[in-house]
PDB file of C-alpha atoms in Angstrom:
ATOM      1  CA  MET A   1      73.667   4.555 -54.047  1.00  0.00           C
ATOM      2  CA  ALA A   2      70.978   6.715 -55.595  1.00  0.00           C
ATOM      3  CA  ARG A   3      67.338   6.707 -54.601  1.00  0.00           C
ATOM      4  CA  LEU A   4      64.426   7.880 -56.708  1.00  0.00           C
ATOM      5  CA  THR A   5      60.930   7.935 -55.300  1.00  0.00           C
ATOM      6  CA  LEU A   6      57.902   8.734 -57.389  1.00  0.00           C
ATOM      7  CA  ALA A   7      54.743   9.355 -55.363  1.00  0.00           C
ATOM      8  CA  ALA A   8      51.149   8.873 -56.446  1.00  0.00           C
ATOM      9  CA  GLY A   9      49.912  12.013 -58.170  1.00  0.00           C
ATOM     10  CA  GLU A  10      53.423  13.232 -58.930  1.00  0.00           C
ATOM     11  CA  TRP A  11      54.686  14.412 -62.313  1.00  0.00           C
ATOM     12  CA  VAL A  12      58.490  14.563 -62.274  1.00  0.00           C
ATOM     13  CA  GLU A  13      60.549  16.124 -65.033  1.00  0.00           C
ATOM     14  CA  LEU A  14      63.850  14.404 -65.802  1.00  0.00           C
ATOM     15  CA  ARG A  15      66.202  16.998 -67.254  1.00  0.00           C
ATOM     16  CA  GLY A  16      69.754  16.849 -68.561  1.00  0.00           C
ATOM     17  CA  ALA A  17      71.948  17.373 -71.582  1.00  0.00           C
ATOM     18  CA  ASN A  18      72.256  14.874 -74.402  1.00  0.00           C
ATOM     19  CA  GLY A  19      74.098  11.841 -73.074  1.00  0.00           C
ATOM     20  CA  SER A  20      73.401  12.610 -69.402  1.00  0.00           C
ATOM     21  CA  GLY A  21      71.533   9.326 -68.880  1.00  0.00           C
ATOM     22  CA  LYS A  22      67.849  10.228 -69.091  1.00  0.00           C
ATOM     23  CA  THR A  23      66.982   7.516 -71.601  1.00  0.00           C
ATOM     24  CA  THR A  24      69.230   4.976 -69.888  1.00  0.00           C
ATOM     25  CA  LEU A  25      67.555   5.611 -66.533  1.00  0.00           C
ATOM     26  CA  LEU A  26      64.036   5.303 -67.975  1.00  0.00           C
ATOM     27  CA  ARG A  27      64.900   2.133 -69.891  1.00  0.00           C
ATOM     28  CA  ALA A  28      66.499   0.589 -66.804  1.00  0.00           C
ATOM     29  CA  LEU A  29      63.489   1.473 -64.655  1.00  0.00           C
ATOM     30  CA  CYS A  30      61.131  -0.352 -66.989  1.00  0.00           C
ATOM     31  CA  GLY A  31      63.399  -3.387 -67.317  1.00  0.00           C
ATOM     32  CA  LEU A  32      64.733  -2.851 -70.836  1.00  0.00           C
ATOM     33  CA  LEU A  33      68.359  -2.604 -69.682  1.00  0.00           C
ATOM     34  CA  PRO A  34      70.378  -4.631 -67.206  1.00  0.00           C
ATOM     35  CA  ARG A  35      70.994  -2.814 -63.956  1.00  0.00           C
ATOM     36  CA  GLU A  36      72.524  -3.150 -60.550  1.00  0.00           C
ATOM     37  CA  GLY A  37      70.513  -2.512 -57.443  1.00  0.00           C
ATOM     38  CA  LYS A  38      66.851  -2.875 -56.759  1.00  0.00           C
ATOM     39  CA  ILE A  39      63.764  -1.300 -58.282  1.00  0.00           C
ATOM     40  CA  GLN A  40      60.472  -1.468 -56.459  1.00  0.00           C
ATOM     41  CA  CYS A  41      57.291  -0.452 -58.184  1.00  0.00           C
ATOM     42  CA  ARG A  42      53.817  -0.744 -56.711  1.00  0.00           C
ATOM     43  CA  GLY A  43      51.875  -0.925 -59.923  1.00  0.00           C
ATOM     44  CA  ARG A  44      52.070  -1.368 -63.641  1.00  0.00           C
ATOM     45  CA  ILE A  45      54.447   0.670 -65.795  1.00  0.00           C
ATOM     46  CA  ALA A  46      53.800   2.115 -69.244  1.00  0.00           C
ATOM     47  CA  PHE A  47      56.855   3.216 -71.231  1.00  0.00           C
ATOM     48  CA  VAL A  48      56.943   5.412 -74.324  1.00  0.00           C
ATOM     49  CA  GLY A  49      60.451   5.798 -75.701  1.00  0.00           C
ATOM     50  CA  HIS A  50      62.049   7.625 -78.596  1.00  0.00           C
ATOM     51  CA  ARG A  51      60.631   5.041 -80.930  1.00  0.00           C
ATOM     52  CA  ASN A  52      56.898   5.098 -80.663  1.00  0.00           C
ATOM     53  CA  GLY A  53      56.421   1.335 -80.580  1.00  0.00           C
ATOM     54  CA  ASN A  54      54.135   1.329 -83.607  1.00  0.00           C
ATOM     55  CA  ALA A  55      54.113  -1.299 -86.350  1.00  0.00           C
ATOM     56  CA  GLY A  56      54.442   0.665 -89.594  1.00  0.00           C
ATOM     57  CA  LEU A  57      52.491  -1.725 -91.802  1.00  0.00           C
ATOM     58  CA  LEU A  58      49.505  -1.772 -89.451  1.00  0.00           C
ATOM     59  CA  THR A  59      46.915   0.989 -89.192  1.00  0.00           C
ATOM     60  CA  PRO A  60      46.524   2.988 -85.966  1.00  0.00           C
ATOM     61  CA  LEU A  61      43.427   0.930 -85.135  1.00  0.00           C
ATOM     62  CA  GLU A  62      45.265  -2.346 -85.785  1.00  0.00           C
ATOM     63  CA  ASN A  63      48.198  -1.150 -83.671  1.00  0.00           C
ATOM     64  CA  LEU A  64      45.905  -0.449 -80.723  1.00  0.00           C
ATOM     65  CA  ARG A  65      44.217  -3.834 -81.131  1.00  0.00           C
ATOM     66  CA  TRP A  66      47.610  -5.549 -81.186  1.00  0.00           C
ATOM     67  CA  HIS A  67      48.831  -3.739 -78.061  1.00  0.00           C
ATOM     68  CA  ARG A  68      45.642  -4.581 -76.162  1.00  0.00           C
ATOM     69  CA  ARG A  69      45.936  -8.256 -77.055  1.00  0.00           C
ATOM     70  CA  LEU A  70      49.618  -8.212 -76.127  1.00  0.00           C
ATOM     71  CA  HIS A  71      48.534  -7.251 -72.601  1.00  0.00           C
ATOM     72  CA  ASP A  72      45.620  -9.749 -72.543  1.00  0.00           C
ATOM     73  CA  VAL A  73      43.066  -6.938 -72.548  1.00  0.00           C
ATOM     74  CA  PRO A  74      39.977  -7.164 -74.764  1.00  0.00           C
ATOM     75  CA  ALA A  75      40.279  -4.972 -77.837  1.00  0.00           C
ATOM     76  CA  VAL A  76      36.887  -3.254 -78.041  1.00  0.00           C
ATOM     77  CA  ASP A  77      36.865  -1.195 -81.226  1.00  0.00           C
ATOM     78  CA  ALA A  78      34.586   1.495 -79.777  1.00  0.00           C
ATOM     79  CA  GLU A  79      37.140   2.197 -76.998  1.00  0.00           C
ATOM     80  CA  LEU A  80      40.020   2.159 -79.455  1.00  0.00           C
ATOM     81  CA  LEU A  81      38.254   4.551 -81.816  1.00  0.00           C
ATOM     82  CA  ASP A  82      37.453   6.869 -78.880  1.00  0.00           C
ATOM     83  CA  ALA A  83      41.162   6.939 -77.991  1.00  0.00           C
ATOM     84  CA  LEU A  84      42.091   7.695 -81.603  1.00  0.00           C
ATOM     85  CA  GLU A  85      39.510  10.482 -81.715  1.00  0.00           C
ATOM     86  CA  HIS A  86      40.825  11.908 -78.442  1.00  0.00           C
ATOM     87  CA  VAL A  87      44.341  12.237 -79.914  1.00  0.00           C
ATOM     88  CA  GLY A  88      43.101  13.514 -83.290  1.00  0.00           C
ATOM     89  CA  LEU A  89      43.766  10.391 -85.371  1.00  0.00           C
ATOM     90  CA  LEU A  90      40.268   9.179 -86.165  1.00  0.00           C
ATOM     91  CA  ARG A  91      40.442  10.356 -89.777  1.00  0.00           C
ATOM     92  CA  VAL A  92      43.626   8.284 -90.372  1.00  0.00           C
ATOM     93  CA  ALA A  93      42.536   5.216 -88.359  1.00  0.00           C
ATOM     94  CA  ALA A  94      42.612   2.988 -91.455  1.00  0.00           C
ATOM     95  CA  GLN A  95      45.840   4.367 -92.979  1.00  0.00           C
ATOM     96  CA  PRO A  96      49.146   2.463 -92.500  1.00  0.00           C
ATOM     97  CA  VAL A  97      51.187   4.047 -89.717  1.00  0.00           C
ATOM     98  CA  GLN A  98      54.264   4.283 -91.938  1.00  0.00           C
ATOM     99  CA  GLN A  99      52.369   6.867 -94.003  1.00  0.00           C
ATOM    100  CA  LEU A 100      51.706   9.100 -90.989  1.00  0.00           C
ATOM    101  CA  SER A 101      53.850  12.031 -89.921  1.00  0.00           C
ATOM    102  CA  GLN A 102      56.181  11.621 -86.953  1.00  0.00           C
ATOM    103  CA  GLY A 103      53.837  13.757 -84.861  1.00  0.00           C
ATOM    104  CA  GLN A 104      50.871  11.569 -85.769  1.00  0.00           C
ATOM    105  CA  GLN A 105      52.878   8.477 -84.873  1.00  0.00           C
ATOM    106  CA  ARG A 106      53.646  10.043 -81.485  1.00  0.00           C
ATOM    107  CA  ARG A 107      49.927  10.742 -81.022  1.00  0.00           C
ATOM    108  CA  LEU A 108      49.290   7.026 -81.570  1.00  0.00           C
ATOM    109  CA  ALA A 109      51.691   6.270 -78.718  1.00  0.00           C
ATOM    110  CA  LEU A 110      49.647   8.711 -76.600  1.00  0.00           C
ATOM    111  CA  ALA A 111      46.465   6.834 -77.538  1.00  0.00           C
ATOM    112  CA  ARG A 112      48.073   3.706 -76.055  1.00  0.00           C
ATOM    113  CA  LEU A 113      48.660   5.615 -72.827  1.00  0.00           C
ATOM    114  CA  LEU A 114      45.001   6.629 -72.779  1.00  0.00           C
ATOM    115  CA  LEU A 115      44.028   2.962 -72.947  1.00  0.00           C
ATOM    116  CA  SER A 116      46.603   1.845 -70.392  1.00  0.00           C
ATOM    117  CA  ASP A 117      45.775   0.977 -66.811  1.00  0.00           C
ATOM    118  CA  ALA A 118      49.397   1.545 -65.760  1.00  0.00           C
ATOM    119  CA  GLU A 119      49.856   3.596 -62.612  1.00  0.00           C
ATOM    120  CA  VAL A 120      53.365   4.746 -63.565  1.00  0.00           C
ATOM    121  CA  TRP A 121      54.173   6.383 -66.883  1.00  0.00           C
ATOM    122  CA  LEU A 122      57.821   6.560 -67.961  1.00  0.00           C
ATOM    123  CA  LEU A 123      58.001   8.883 -70.964  1.00  0.00           C
ATOM    124  CA  ASP A 124      61.216   9.599 -72.861  1.00  0.00           C
ATOM    125  CA  GLU A 125      61.017  12.991 -74.558  1.00  0.00           C
ATOM    126  CA  PRO A 126      57.322  12.578 -75.354  1.00  0.00           C
ATOM    127  CA  TYR A 127      56.976  16.129 -76.686  1.00  0.00           C
ATOM    128  CA  ALA A 128      59.382  15.427 -79.564  1.00  0.00           C
ATOM    129  CA  ALA A 129      57.644  15.870 -82.942  1.00  0.00           C
ATOM    130  CA  LEU A 130      54.403  17.132 -81.375  1.00  0.00           C
ATOM    131  CA  ASP A 131      52.804  20.336 -82.603  1.00  0.00           C
ATOM    132  CA  VAL A 132      51.412  22.927 -80.207  1.00  0.00           C
ATOM    133  CA  ALA A 133      47.955  21.328 -80.032  1.00  0.00           C
ATOM    134  CA  ALA A 134      49.363  17.839 -79.397  1.00  0.00           C
ATOM    135  CA  SER A 135      51.750  19.204 -76.753  1.00  0.00           C
ATOM    136  CA  GLY A 136      48.752  20.716 -74.970  1.00  0.00           C
ATOM    137  CA  LEU A 137      46.951  17.387 -75.247  1.00  0.00           C
ATOM    138  CA  LEU A 138      49.926  15.613 -73.677  1.00  0.00           C
ATOM    139  CA  ASP A 139      49.915  18.148 -70.822  1.00  0.00           C
ATOM    140  CA  GLU A 140      46.225  17.375 -70.273  1.00  0.00           C
ATOM    141  CA  LEU A 141      46.795  13.604 -70.354  1.00  0.00           C
ATOM    142  CA  LEU A 142      49.641  13.827 -67.851  1.00  0.00           C
ATOM    143  CA  ALA A 143      47.710  16.132 -65.523  1.00  0.00           C
ATOM    144  CA  ALA A 144      44.615  13.883 -65.632  1.00  0.00           C
ATOM    145  CA  HIS A 145      46.732  10.772 -65.007  1.00  0.00           C
ATOM    146  CA  CYS A 146      48.324  12.377 -61.954  1.00  0.00           C
ATOM    147  CA  ARG A 147      44.991  13.711 -60.635  1.00  0.00           C
ATOM    148  CA  LYS A 148      43.711  10.117 -60.665  1.00  0.00           C
ATOM    149  CA  GLY A 149      46.654   9.052 -58.486  1.00  0.00           C
ATOM    150  CA  GLY A 150      48.999   7.991 -61.256  1.00  0.00           C
ATOM    151  CA  ALA A 151      52.632   9.080 -61.431  1.00  0.00           C
ATOM    152  CA  ALA A 152      54.836  10.145 -64.338  1.00  0.00           C
ATOM    153  CA  LEU A 153      58.568  10.469 -64.891  1.00  0.00           C
ATOM    154  CA  VAL A 154      59.050  12.517 -68.072  1.00  0.00           C
ATOM    155  CA  SER A 155      62.362  13.363 -69.733  1.00  0.00           C
ATOM    156  CA  SER A 156      62.597  16.602 -71.647  1.00  0.00           C
ATOM    157  CA  HIS A 157      65.068  19.142 -72.995  1.00  0.00           C
ATOM    158  CA  SER A 158      62.564  21.941 -72.462  1.00  0.00           C
ATOM    159  CA  PRO A 159      61.214  22.985 -69.059  1.00  0.00           C
ATOM    160  CA  LEU A 160      57.834  21.430 -68.279  1.00  0.00           C
ATOM    161  CA  ALA A 161      55.747  24.069 -66.548  1.00  0.00           C
ATOM    162  CA  LEU A 162      53.264  21.606 -65.071  1.00  0.00           C
ATOM    163  CA  ALA A 163      55.755  19.184 -63.500  1.00  0.00           C
ATOM    164  CA  ASN A 164      55.699  18.981 -59.682  1.00  0.00           C
ATOM    165  CA  ARG A 165      59.427  18.372 -59.398  1.00  0.00           C
ATOM    166  CA  VAL A 166      62.594  18.420 -61.524  1.00  0.00           C
ATOM    167  CA  ILE A 167      65.472  15.962 -61.371  1.00  0.00           C
ATOM    168  CA  ASP A 168      68.508  17.320 -63.199  1.00  0.00           C
ATOM    169  CA  LEU A 169      71.030  14.735 -64.384  1.00  0.00           C
ATOM    170  CA  SER A 170      73.733  17.312 -65.037  1.00  0.00           C
ATOM    171  CA  TRP A 171      77.233  16.118 -64.320  1.00  0.00           C
ATOM    172  CA  ASP A 172      77.700  18.735 -61.619  1.00  0.00           C
ATOM    173  CA  ASP A 173      74.715  17.374 -59.690  1.00  0.00           C
ATOM    174  CA  PHE A 174      75.869  13.741 -59.737  1.00  0.00           C
ATOM    175  CA  PRO A 175      79.615  13.382 -59.087  1.00  0.00           C
ATOM    176  CA  SER A 176      80.897   9.899 -59.777  1.00  0.00           C
ATOM    177  CA  ALA A 177      84.054   7.964 -59.073  1.00  0.00           C
ATOM    178  CA  GLY A 178      86.960   9.233 -61.119  1.00  0.00           C
ATOM    179  CA  ARG A 179      85.169  12.396 -62.276  1.00  0.00           C
ATOM    180  CA  THR A 180      86.276  15.662 -60.775  1.00  0.00           C
ATOM    181  CA  ALA A 181      84.870  19.162 -60.762  1.00  0.00           C
ATOM    182  CA  ALA A 182      87.529  19.990 -63.373  1.00  0.00           C
ATOM    183  CA  ASP A 183      86.188  17.222 -65.635  1.00  0.00           C
ATOM    184  CA  SER A 184      82.684  18.667 -65.294  1.00  0.00           C
ATOM    185  CA  ALA A 185      83.897  22.203 -65.988  1.00  0.00           C
ATOM    186  CA  GLN A 186      85.839  21.014 -69.050  1.00  0.00           C
ATOM    187  CA  ALA A 187      82.802  19.108 -70.325  1.00  0.00           C
ATOM    188  CA  ILE A 188      80.672  22.246 -70.035  1.00  0.00           C
ATOM    189  CA  ALA A 189      83.242  24.492 -71.764  1.00  0.00           C
TER     190      ALA A 189
END
């Protein structure tokens, strides 16, 4: 049995090669995949996966309105526009999302995080498609979330300098039934 604890204020990096189970673990933790065992979470969870969760035909502003209503939260345009400005999307707020770059679409997912009251953020490779400025913005958002007592589990292929802790899902770190050290060595070769 494996145990994963994420404390308030903690930013944990989930590291591993392609296919090591990072996405599967995050999706199971937020209830998107069937799982065995028990998951306890003291608070709301926000998940941002590989797909940004944006409706392509809607504008960024309409997407944020839709997500707020989905969670029974009032959609106050001033707050939504502030979030779009914070992530650098105010100038494209009325443009269909399908016309935005992949990095801009990822920024829209970050705007949803800004508006979220979730205590736990589960982020699957959130730096993918982000430019240097947006990567810095994500670092700031994560740090601020954790300073306020939130927690984040973030998968990445690149080391995250600001993470408090690293969990490595390499085969050598997690032996399983039927897999030997030789299997791991052959997989690495």
